[in-house]
Each structure stands twice: as C-alpha cells, then as structure tokens.
Short mmCIF file of C-alpha atoms and ligand atoms in Angstrom, two decimals:
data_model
loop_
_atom_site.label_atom_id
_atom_site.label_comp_id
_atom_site.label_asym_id
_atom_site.label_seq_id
_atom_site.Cartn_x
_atom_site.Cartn_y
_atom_site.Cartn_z
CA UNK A 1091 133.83 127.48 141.48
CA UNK A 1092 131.15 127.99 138.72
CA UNK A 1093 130.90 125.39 136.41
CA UNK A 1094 130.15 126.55 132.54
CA UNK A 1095 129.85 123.88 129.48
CA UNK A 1096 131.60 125.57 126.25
CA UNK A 1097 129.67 124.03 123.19
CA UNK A 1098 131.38 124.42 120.07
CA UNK A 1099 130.08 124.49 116.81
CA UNK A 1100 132.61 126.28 114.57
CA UNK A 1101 132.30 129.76 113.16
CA UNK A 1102 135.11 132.13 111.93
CA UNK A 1103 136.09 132.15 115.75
CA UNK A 1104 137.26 128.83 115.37
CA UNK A 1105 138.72 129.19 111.50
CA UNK A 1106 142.23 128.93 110.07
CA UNK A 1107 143.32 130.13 106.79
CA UNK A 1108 143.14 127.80 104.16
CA UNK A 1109 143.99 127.70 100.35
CA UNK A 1110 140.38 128.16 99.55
CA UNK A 1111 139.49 130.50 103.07
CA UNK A 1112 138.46 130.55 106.00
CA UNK A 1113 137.74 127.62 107.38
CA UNK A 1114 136.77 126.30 111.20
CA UNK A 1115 139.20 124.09 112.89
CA UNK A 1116 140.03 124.62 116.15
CA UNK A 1117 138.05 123.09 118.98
CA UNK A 1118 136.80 124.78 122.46
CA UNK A 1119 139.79 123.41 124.30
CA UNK A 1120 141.85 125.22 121.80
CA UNK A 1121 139.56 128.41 121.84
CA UNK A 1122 139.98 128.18 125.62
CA UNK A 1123 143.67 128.56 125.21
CA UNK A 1124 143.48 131.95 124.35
CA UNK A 1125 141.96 133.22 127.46
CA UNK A 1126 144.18 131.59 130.02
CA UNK A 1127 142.98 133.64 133.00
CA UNK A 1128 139.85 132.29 133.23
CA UNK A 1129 140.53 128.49 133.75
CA UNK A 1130 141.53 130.27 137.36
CA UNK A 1131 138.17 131.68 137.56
CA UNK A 1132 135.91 129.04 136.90
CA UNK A 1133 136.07 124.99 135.36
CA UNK A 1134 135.16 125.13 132.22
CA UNK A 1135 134.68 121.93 130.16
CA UNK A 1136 134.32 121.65 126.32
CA UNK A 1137 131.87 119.48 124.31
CA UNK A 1138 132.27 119.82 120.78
CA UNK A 1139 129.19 119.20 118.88
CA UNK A 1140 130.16 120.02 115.33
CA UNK A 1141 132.68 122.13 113.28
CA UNK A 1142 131.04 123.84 110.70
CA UNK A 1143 130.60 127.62 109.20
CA UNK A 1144 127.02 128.52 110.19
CA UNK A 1145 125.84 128.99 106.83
CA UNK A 1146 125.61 125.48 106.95
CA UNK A 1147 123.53 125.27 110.22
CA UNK A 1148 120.47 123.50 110.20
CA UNK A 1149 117.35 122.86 112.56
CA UNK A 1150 118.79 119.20 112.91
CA UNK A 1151 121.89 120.69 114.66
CA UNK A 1152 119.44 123.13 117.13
CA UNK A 1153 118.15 119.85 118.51
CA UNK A 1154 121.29 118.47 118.42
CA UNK A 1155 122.41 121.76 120.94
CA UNK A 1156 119.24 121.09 122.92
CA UNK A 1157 120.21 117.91 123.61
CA UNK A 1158 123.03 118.98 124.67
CA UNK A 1159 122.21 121.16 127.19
CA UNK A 1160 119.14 118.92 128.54
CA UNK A 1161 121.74 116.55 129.00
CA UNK A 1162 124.24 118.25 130.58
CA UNK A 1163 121.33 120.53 132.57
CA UNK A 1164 121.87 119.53 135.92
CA UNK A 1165 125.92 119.61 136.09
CA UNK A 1166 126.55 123.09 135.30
CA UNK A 1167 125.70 126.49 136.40
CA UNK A 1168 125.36 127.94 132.33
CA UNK A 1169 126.24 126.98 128.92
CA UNK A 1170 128.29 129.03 126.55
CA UNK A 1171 127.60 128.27 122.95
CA UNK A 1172 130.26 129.16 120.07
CA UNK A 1173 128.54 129.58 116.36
CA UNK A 1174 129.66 131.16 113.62
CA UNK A 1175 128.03 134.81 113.29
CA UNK A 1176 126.30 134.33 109.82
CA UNK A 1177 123.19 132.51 111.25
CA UNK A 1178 123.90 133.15 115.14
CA UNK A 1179 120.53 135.32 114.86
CA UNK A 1180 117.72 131.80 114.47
CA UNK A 1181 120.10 129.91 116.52
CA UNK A 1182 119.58 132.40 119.49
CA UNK A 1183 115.94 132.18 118.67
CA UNK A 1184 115.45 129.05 118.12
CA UNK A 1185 116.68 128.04 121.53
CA UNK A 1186 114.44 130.73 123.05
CA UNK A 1187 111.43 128.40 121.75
CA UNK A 1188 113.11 125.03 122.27
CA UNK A 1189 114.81 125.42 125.72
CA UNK A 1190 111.86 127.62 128.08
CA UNK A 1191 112.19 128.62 131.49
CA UNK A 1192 115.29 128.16 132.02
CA UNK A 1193 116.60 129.76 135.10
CA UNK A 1194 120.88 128.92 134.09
CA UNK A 1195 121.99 131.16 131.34
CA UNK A 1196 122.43 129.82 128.11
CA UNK A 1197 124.25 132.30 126.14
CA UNK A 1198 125.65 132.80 122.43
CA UNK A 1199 128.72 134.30 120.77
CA UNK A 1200 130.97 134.06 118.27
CA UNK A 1201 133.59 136.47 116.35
CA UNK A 1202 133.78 138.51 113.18
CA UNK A 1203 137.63 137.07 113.26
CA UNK A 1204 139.21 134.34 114.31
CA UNK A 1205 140.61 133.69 117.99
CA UNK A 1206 144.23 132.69 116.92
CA UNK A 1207 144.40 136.41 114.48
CA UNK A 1208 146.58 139.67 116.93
CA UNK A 1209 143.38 142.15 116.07
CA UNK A 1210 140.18 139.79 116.88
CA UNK A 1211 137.03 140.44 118.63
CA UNK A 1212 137.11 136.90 119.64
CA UNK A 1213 138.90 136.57 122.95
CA UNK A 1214 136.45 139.70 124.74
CA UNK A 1215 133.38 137.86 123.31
CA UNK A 1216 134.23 134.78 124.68
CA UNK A 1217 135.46 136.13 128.21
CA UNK A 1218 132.72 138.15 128.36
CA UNK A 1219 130.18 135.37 127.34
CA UNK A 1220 131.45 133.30 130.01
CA UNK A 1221 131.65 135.80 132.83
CA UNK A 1222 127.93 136.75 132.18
CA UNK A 1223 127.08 133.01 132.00
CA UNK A 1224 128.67 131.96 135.39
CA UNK A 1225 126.45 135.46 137.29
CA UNK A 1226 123.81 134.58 139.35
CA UNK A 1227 121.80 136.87 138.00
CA UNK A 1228 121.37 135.60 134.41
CA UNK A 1229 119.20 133.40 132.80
CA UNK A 1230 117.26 132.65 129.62
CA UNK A 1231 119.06 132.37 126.02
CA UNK A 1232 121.05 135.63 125.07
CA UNK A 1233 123.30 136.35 122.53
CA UNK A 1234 126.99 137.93 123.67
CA UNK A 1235 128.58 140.00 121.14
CA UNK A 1236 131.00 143.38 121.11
CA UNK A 1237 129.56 144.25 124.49
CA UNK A 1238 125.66 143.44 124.40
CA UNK A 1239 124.09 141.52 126.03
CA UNK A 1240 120.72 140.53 123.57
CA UNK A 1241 117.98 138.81 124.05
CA UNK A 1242 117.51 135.78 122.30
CA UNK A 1243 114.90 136.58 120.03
CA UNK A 1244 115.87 140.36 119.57
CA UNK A 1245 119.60 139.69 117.98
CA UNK A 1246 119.85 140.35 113.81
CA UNK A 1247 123.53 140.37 112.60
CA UNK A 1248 122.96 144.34 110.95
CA UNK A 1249 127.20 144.47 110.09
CA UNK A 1250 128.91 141.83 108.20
CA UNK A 1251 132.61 142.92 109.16
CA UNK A 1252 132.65 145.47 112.18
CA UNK A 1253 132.96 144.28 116.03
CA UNK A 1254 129.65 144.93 116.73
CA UNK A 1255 127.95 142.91 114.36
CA UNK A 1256 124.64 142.60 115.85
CA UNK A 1257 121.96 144.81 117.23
CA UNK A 1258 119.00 144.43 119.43
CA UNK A 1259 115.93 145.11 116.98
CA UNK A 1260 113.26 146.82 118.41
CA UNK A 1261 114.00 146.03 122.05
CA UNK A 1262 116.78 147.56 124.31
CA UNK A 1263 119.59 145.02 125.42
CA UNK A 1264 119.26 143.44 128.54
CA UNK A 1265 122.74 144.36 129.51
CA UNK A 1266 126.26 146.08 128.61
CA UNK A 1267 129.50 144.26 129.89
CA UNK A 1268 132.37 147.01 129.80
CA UNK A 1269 136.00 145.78 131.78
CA UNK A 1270 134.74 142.74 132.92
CA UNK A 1271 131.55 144.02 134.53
CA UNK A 1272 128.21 143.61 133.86
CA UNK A 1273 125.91 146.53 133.30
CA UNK A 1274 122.28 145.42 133.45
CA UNK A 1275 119.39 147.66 132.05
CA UNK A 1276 116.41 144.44 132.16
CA UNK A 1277 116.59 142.34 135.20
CA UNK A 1278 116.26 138.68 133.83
CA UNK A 1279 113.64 137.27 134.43
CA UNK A 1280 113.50 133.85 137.31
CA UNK A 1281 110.91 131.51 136.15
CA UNK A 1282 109.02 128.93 138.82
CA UNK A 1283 107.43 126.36 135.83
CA UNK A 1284 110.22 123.82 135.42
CA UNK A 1285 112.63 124.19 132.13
CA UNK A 1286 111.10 122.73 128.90
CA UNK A 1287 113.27 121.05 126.08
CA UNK A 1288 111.87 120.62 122.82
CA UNK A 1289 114.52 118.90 120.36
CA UNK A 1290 112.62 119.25 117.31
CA UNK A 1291 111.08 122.03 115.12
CA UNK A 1292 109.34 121.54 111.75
CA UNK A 1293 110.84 123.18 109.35
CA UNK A 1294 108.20 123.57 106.76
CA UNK A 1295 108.62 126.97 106.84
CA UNK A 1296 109.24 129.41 103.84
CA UNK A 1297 110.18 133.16 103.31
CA UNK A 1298 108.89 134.92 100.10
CA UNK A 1299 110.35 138.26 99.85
CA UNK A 1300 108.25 141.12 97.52
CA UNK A 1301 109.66 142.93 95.02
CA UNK A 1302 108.27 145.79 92.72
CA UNK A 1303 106.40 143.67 90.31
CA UNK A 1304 106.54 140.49 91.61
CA UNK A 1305 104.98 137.85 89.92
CA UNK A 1306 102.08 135.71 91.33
CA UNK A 1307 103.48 131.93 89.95
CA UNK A 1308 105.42 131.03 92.37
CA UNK A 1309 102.69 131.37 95.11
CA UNK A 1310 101.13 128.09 93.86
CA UNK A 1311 104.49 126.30 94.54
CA UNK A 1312 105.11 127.88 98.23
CA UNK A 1313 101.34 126.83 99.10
CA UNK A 1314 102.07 123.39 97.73
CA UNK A 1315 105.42 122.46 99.18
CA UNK A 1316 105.61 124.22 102.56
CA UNK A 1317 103.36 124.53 105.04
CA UNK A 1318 103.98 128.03 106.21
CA UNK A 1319 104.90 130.89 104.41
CA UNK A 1320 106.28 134.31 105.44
CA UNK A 1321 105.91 137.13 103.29
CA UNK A 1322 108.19 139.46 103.69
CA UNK A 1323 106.69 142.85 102.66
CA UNK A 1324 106.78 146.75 102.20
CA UNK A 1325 106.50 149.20 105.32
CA UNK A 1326 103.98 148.21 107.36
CA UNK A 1327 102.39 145.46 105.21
CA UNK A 1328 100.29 144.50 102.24
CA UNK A 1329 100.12 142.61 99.30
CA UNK A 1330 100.65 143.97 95.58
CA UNK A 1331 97.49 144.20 93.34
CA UNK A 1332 99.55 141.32 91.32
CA UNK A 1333 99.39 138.89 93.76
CA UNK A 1334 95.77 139.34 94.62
CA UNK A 1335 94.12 136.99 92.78
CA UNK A 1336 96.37 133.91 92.70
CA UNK A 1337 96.83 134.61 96.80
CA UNK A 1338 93.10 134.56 97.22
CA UNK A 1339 92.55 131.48 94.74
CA UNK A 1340 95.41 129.62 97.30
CA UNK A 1341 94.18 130.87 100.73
CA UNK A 1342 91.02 129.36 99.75
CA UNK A 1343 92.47 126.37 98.77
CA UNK A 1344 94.71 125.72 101.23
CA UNK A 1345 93.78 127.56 104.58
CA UNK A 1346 90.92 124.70 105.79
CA UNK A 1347 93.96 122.13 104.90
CA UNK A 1348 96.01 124.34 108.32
CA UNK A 1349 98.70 126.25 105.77
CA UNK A 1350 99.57 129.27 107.47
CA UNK A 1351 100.47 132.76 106.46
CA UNK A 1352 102.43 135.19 108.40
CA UNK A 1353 102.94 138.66 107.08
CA UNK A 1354 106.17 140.48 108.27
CA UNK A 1355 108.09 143.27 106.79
CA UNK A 1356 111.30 143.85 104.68
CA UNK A 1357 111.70 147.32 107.67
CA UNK A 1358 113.93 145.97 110.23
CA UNK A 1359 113.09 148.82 112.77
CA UNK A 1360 109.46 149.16 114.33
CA UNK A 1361 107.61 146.54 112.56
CA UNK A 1362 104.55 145.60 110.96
CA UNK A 1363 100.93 146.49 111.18
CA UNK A 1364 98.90 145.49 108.27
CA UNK A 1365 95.70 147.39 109.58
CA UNK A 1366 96.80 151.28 108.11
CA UNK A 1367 96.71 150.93 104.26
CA UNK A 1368 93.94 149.36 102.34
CA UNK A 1369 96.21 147.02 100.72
CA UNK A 1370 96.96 145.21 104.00
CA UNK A 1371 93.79 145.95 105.74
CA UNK A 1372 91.25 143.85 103.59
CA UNK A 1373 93.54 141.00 103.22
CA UNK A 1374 94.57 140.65 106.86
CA UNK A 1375 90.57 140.65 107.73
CA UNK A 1376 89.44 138.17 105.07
CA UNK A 1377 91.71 135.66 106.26
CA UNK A 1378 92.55 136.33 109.93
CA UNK A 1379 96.09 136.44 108.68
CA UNK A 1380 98.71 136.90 111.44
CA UNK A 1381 101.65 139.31 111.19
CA UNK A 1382 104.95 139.87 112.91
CA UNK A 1383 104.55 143.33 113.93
CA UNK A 1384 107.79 144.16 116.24
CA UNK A 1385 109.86 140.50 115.80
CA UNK A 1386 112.47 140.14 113.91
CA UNK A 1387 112.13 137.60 110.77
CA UNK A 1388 114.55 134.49 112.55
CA UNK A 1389 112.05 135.21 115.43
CA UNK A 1390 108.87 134.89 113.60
CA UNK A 1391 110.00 131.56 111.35
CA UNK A 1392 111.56 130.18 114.19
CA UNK A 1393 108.90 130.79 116.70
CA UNK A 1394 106.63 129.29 113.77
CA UNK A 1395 108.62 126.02 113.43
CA UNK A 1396 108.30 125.57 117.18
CA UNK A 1397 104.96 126.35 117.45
CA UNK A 1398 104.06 123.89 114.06
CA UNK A 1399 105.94 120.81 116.32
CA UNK A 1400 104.25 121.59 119.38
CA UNK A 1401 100.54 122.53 118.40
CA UNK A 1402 100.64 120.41 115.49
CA UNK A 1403 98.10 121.48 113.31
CA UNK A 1404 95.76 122.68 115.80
CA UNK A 1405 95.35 126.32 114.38
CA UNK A 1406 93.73 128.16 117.02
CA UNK A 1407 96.90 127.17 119.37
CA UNK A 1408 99.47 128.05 116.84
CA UNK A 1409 97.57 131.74 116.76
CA UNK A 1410 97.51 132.60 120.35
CA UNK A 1411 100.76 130.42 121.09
CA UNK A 1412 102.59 132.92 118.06
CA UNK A 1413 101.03 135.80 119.91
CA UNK A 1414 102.40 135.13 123.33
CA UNK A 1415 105.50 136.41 124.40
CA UNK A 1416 108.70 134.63 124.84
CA UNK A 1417 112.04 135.71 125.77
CA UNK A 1418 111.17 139.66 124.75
CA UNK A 1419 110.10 138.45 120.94
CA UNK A 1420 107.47 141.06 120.74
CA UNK A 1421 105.87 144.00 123.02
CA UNK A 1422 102.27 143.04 121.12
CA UNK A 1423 99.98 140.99 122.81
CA UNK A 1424 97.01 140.30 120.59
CA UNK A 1425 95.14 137.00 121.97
N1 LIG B 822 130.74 132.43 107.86
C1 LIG B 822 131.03 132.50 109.28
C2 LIG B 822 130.01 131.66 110.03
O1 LIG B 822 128.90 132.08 110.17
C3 LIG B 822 131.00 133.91 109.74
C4 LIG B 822 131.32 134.13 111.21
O2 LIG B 822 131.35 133.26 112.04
O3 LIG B 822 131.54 135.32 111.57
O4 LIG B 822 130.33 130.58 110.44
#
C-alpha cells in the first residue's frame, strides 16, 4: 500500500463558519473523513503543521514545510500539502526552489470552499491530490486544483471564487485528472542528483508596482530597506521618464553594495522582454538588469529569495542561478 503524508496548514478547506467568517479549524484527520474510500486505497497519515488562512503564510512556515518533508522523506512514497488558496501560488514555488530533485511527488491543493459545505470543490481536490501523489509516475512539486495538474512554479490563482481557481501561466499543465485517472501531457521528469532541502529563504525581497505617474520617492526607501526589488511594469518592460533620474542616482549607489533589480511585468500572459522599446532597452543595458520574461511574479521573488540564501551575495551566481531553469519556471535560457 502507498504511503502519503497529508500536511495541513489550514485554508478555507479546513474553515468553519464563525461570527466574524470563515475561519480554519478542522485538522487532516478530520479533512480525511470526508473521503472515506481512500483510507482503503492507501495509509495515509496526518501531520498538522499549522492552522492558519494563507494570507497569513510566511517564508518561516515554507521552511517549516521543508522540514517537514526532509524529515519525513524516507517513510513515504509522496506528500500532500493542504494550504489555503490565497497564497497557494509562492508556496508551490517556493518549494520548487527549496526541495530540488525530488523524485516522490510533493503536491499542493486546497479548496475555494470548505470540505464539511454539500457543494465544495474540496473533497475531488483532495482525492485527486492524493491519487496523483501515490503514482509512480510523479514527481517534483505541483499544485492540484479543479483538475490540473500545475507545475510548481507555473500556478497563479487567476479566479477568486470559481472551482478552477488557478491556471498554468505561460506553460501547459503537466497533467489533467478526470474520474479518477490521470491524463498526462509532460512526462515528469526522474532526476539522478540526490534531493536538496533548503529550509531557509531571505526574504529581503520587495515588489514595486508602476502606475501612470508614479512618483520617484519611494525608490530611495525600497533601495535602502530591501535588498531586492521587483518592479512590476507595463507590457513588455520599461521604466517611466519619472523614475529615471532618482533610479539611476540609486543603481549607482547601491548596485556595487549587491542590491538587485529584477524587472517583470504587470501582463500575466507571455512575459517580459525589456529589449523592444527604448524605454526598457537603455536601462536594461546600463545596468545588466535581469528580467522575468515568461515566470510568473511568486516565481521570480521566490526563486530570488532562494537564490539570495544560497549564493549569498555572490552576484554573478545569483544571475546565471535566476536564469536556469527549475521545475518549468521559464522556457528562456539566457546564461
Ligand atoms: N483565505 C483563504 C486562504 O487562503 C482562501 C482559500 O483557502 O481559498 O487561506
């Protein structure tokens, strides 16, 4: 019998009504109860690791999941992780950067309503979560949601109250499960290096998001309190005239000190590339800026806290390490 580890963590799928709202209560034995069948199928244990709504997720908890799996690697054949759907997307790709190579599935799902409700998405996602976790022929960190089977890095939450609440973003899904079987359209991959566990990210990471007319203050403040910042911009990227100056003034200040920018986009289909207007061009040149082209934004500030831990400040390994692909986070390869 396959043996899968249910990690709970809270999220509407776990939520009773109370006087103020939803709130998460029940724990994965509980969740468990609602799909009966499959305690026949396969043993399925429970470790309950906190009980929160994801909006309250932090990168503390990630390592805290990490842990949890590393710990718990060698006793069970995948890991199913319950999370709330609000912030489901930078879990999934966090653990793409903090657990590598990992040849047992580590999957994620969650509900846009709560297990215990007659009209819930909750009970397939978590049946289907489980079946695709216990096949032999997944692996890596997906996400599990009405039906899709998403890479890791690729999942964005795009509906805040139908059953399919996320899409794949720029990237098919690796998979469809319809009745219980698994339709797969991207073999996963089998790795030979050994799996890697990172439990900690830095999270000195910070997204700035343009607006018509933005104004260039707050630039000095992002340089001086974080030390990476994403800037979120139009179409395919640039930066407004009335940024210009201040920007330069702070790149020059702060890029020999190993603050890094990353331009990405406010499109969420197709991605960046800074190279086609003037506005981007000159910019991206004069400072050998990086940009996100095809990944999604958890992707890119995730990806960037895990590379800041692991490369420390070493800049040339945080550029080709951001560039390299991981679980399906980007069809670019510019080192
Ligand atoms: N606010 C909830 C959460 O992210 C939403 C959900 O789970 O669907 O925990």
């Amino acid at each position: 019998m396959k043996k899968i580890l249910i990690i709970a963590t809270g999220g509407t799928i776990a939520c009773v009504q109370s006087e103020y709202g939803l709130r998460p209560e029940m724990d994965g034995e509980e969740l468990l109860k609602y799909i009966p069948d499959l305690r026949d199928r396969y043993q399925l244990d429970c470790l309950q690791l906190c009980n929160i709504d994801s909006t309250n997720m932090t990168p503390d908890v990630w390592g805290k999941i990490v842990k949890a799996v590393k710990d718990n690697y060698l006793n069970y054949d995948g890991f199913v992780i319950c999370h709330g759907t609000d912030t489901l997307a930078y879990t999934s790709a966090a653990l793409s950067y903090m657990i590598r190579n990992s040849n047992k599935p580590i999957v994620l799902t969650g509900a846009q309503k709560p297990i215990n409700l007659d009209s819930t998405d909750a009970r397939t996602n978590l049946s289907d979560s489980i079946l695709y976790a216990a096949d032999d022929n997944s692996t890596g960190v997906s996400v599990v949601f009405g039906g899709k089977v998403i890479a890791g890095t690729r999942a964005k939450k795009t509906r805040a109250h139908s059953f399919n609440a996320f899409s794949s973003v720029n990237f098919p899904a690796l998979a469809v499960i319809r009745e219980g079987r698994i339709i797969r359209y991207i073999p996963c991959r089998k790795f030979q290096e050994p799996v890697q566990f990172t439990e900690k990210v830095r999270d000195s990471v910070v997204v700035l998001k343009l607006i018509p007319g933005i104004k260039p203050d707050i630039l000095e403040y992002l340089f001086l309190h974080y030390d990476c910042l994403v800037i979120e911009s139009f179409g395919v990227g640039g930066i407004p005239q009335s940024l210009v100056d201040v920007f330069y003034q702070e790149m020059e200040k702060w890029i020999s000190k190993g603050k890094i920018v990353i331009m990405a986009t406010q499109v969420v289909n197709e991605g960046s590339d800074m190279e086609v207007y003037e506005v981007g061009q000159k910019i991206k040149n004069d400072f050998n800026l990086m940009e996100a082209y095809d990944m999604t934004l958890e992707a890119t500030i995730t990806k960037m806290m895990y590379l800041m831990e692991v490369c420390d400040r070493n800049y040339i390994e945080i550029y080709d390490g951001f560039y390299k692909e991981i679980n399906y986070d980007t069809v670019y390869n510019q080192s």
